[in-house]
Amino acid sequence: MKKYTVEEISSWIVRKLSVKLNLPASAIRLDKDILDYGLDSMEALGMVGEIEALIGVEIPATSVWDYPTISQLAQFIHDEAPVI
């Protein structure tokens, strides 16, 4: 399992939001609340599941709410993912 950098995780989240919301990646800010982009709770939970699949580690379902910006969420995920 790979240990992803904060930047890699942030980029992955930006790409996912860009596709889901049909926005250019350049329109997505790392310091803006993810839910302010219009994700509903089911989409947010789905994103948590996709992140878990990417990093191979379970993270709390409430992560998007507990760490609301892309920067905060990416840092949390980086800190929680094991080094292998």
CSV table of C-alpha atoms in Angstrom, one decimal:
chain,number,residue,atom,x,y,z
A,1,MET,CA,0.0,0.0,0.0
A,2,LYS,CA,1.3,3.4,-0.9
A,3,LYS,CA,1.6,6.3,1.5
A,4,TYR,CA,0.1,9.2,-0.3
A,5,THR,CA,1.3,12.8,0.2
A,6,VAL,CA,-1.1,15.5,1.3
A,7,GLU,CA,-0.8,17.0,-2.2
A,8,GLU,CA,-1.7,13.8,-3.9
A,9,ILE,CA,-4.7,13.3,-1.7
A,10,SER,CA,-5.8,16.9,-2.3
A,11,SER,CA,-5.4,16.5,-6.0
A,12,TRP,CA,-7.5,13.3,-6.0
A,13,ILE,CA,-10.3,15.0,-4.1
A,14,VAL,CA,-10.2,18.0,-6.4
A,15,ARG,CA,-10.4,15.7,-9.5
A,16,LYS,CA,-13.3,13.8,-7.9
A,17,LEU,CA,-15.2,17.0,-7.1
A,18,SER,CA,-14.4,18.4,-10.6
A,19,VAL,CA,-16.0,15.3,-12.2
A,20,LYS,CA,-19.0,15.0,-9.8
A,21,LEU,CA,-19.8,18.7,-10.1
A,22,ASN,CA,-18.9,19.3,-13.7
A,23,LEU,CA,-16.5,22.1,-12.7
A,24,PRO,CA,-13.0,22.8,-13.9
A,25,ALA,CA,-10.4,21.7,-11.3
A,26,SER,CA,-9.2,25.3,-11.2
A,27,ALA,CA,-12.6,26.4,-9.8
A,28,ILE,CA,-12.2,24.2,-6.7
A,29,ARG,CA,-10.3,25.8,-3.8
A,30,LEU,CA,-8.5,23.8,-1.2
A,31,ASP,CA,-9.6,26.1,1.6
A,32,LYS,CA,-13.3,26.2,0.8
A,33,ASP,CA,-15.8,23.9,2.7
A,34,ILE,CA,-16.3,20.8,0.5
A,35,LEU,CA,-20.0,20.8,1.1
A,36,ASP,CA,-20.3,24.4,-0.1
A,37,TYR,CA,-19.8,22.9,-3.6
A,38,GLY,CA,-23.2,21.4,-3.4
A,39,LEU,CA,-22.5,17.8,-2.4
A,40,ASP,CA,-25.4,16.2,-0.6
A,41,SER,CA,-24.8,13.9,2.3
A,42,MET,CA,-25.0,10.7,0.2
A,43,GLU,CA,-22.4,12.1,-2.2
A,44,ALA,CA,-20.1,13.1,0.7
A,45,LEU,CA,-20.4,9.6,2.2
A,46,GLY,CA,-19.7,8.1,-1.2
A,47,MET,CA,-16.6,10.2,-1.5
A,48,VAL,CA,-15.4,8.9,2.0
A,49,GLY,CA,-15.9,5.4,0.7
A,50,GLU,CA,-13.8,6.1,-2.4
A,51,ILE,CA,-11.1,7.6,-0.3
A,52,GLU,CA,-11.1,4.5,1.9
A,53,ALA,CA,-10.7,2.4,-1.2
A,54,LEU,CA,-7.8,4.6,-2.5
A,55,ILE,CA,-5.8,4.5,0.7
A,56,GLY,CA,-6.9,1.1,2.0
A,57,VAL,CA,-7.8,2.4,5.4
A,58,GLU,CA,-11.2,3.0,7.1
A,59,ILE,CA,-11.8,6.6,8.0
A,60,PRO,CA,-14.8,7.9,9.9
A,61,ALA,CA,-17.9,8.5,7.8
A,62,THR,CA,-18.1,12.0,9.3
A,63,SER,CA,-14.7,12.9,8.0
A,64,VAL,CA,-16.1,15.4,5.4
A,65,TRP,CA,-17.9,17.2,8.2
A,66,ASP,CA,-15.1,16.9,10.8
A,67,TYR,CA,-12.5,18.2,8.3
A,68,PRO,CA,-14.6,20.4,6.0
A,69,THR,CA,-12.0,21.8,3.6
A,70,ILE,CA,-10.0,19.8,1.1
A,71,SER,CA,-6.8,20.9,2.9
A,72,GLN,CA,-8.0,19.7,6.3
A,73,LEU,CA,-9.4,16.5,5.0
A,74,ALA,CA,-6.3,15.6,3.0
A,75,GLN,CA,-4.1,16.3,6.1
A,76,PHE,CA,-6.3,14.1,8.2
A,77,ILE,CA,-6.2,11.3,5.7
A,78,HIS,CA,-2.5,11.6,5.3
A,79,ASP,CA,-2.0,11.4,9.1
A,80,GLU,CA,-4.4,8.4,9.5
A,81,ALA,CA,-3.1,6.3,6.6
A,82,PRO,CA,-0.4,3.8,7.6
A,83,VAL,CA,3.1,3.8,6.2
A,84,ILE,CA,3.7,0.5,4.5
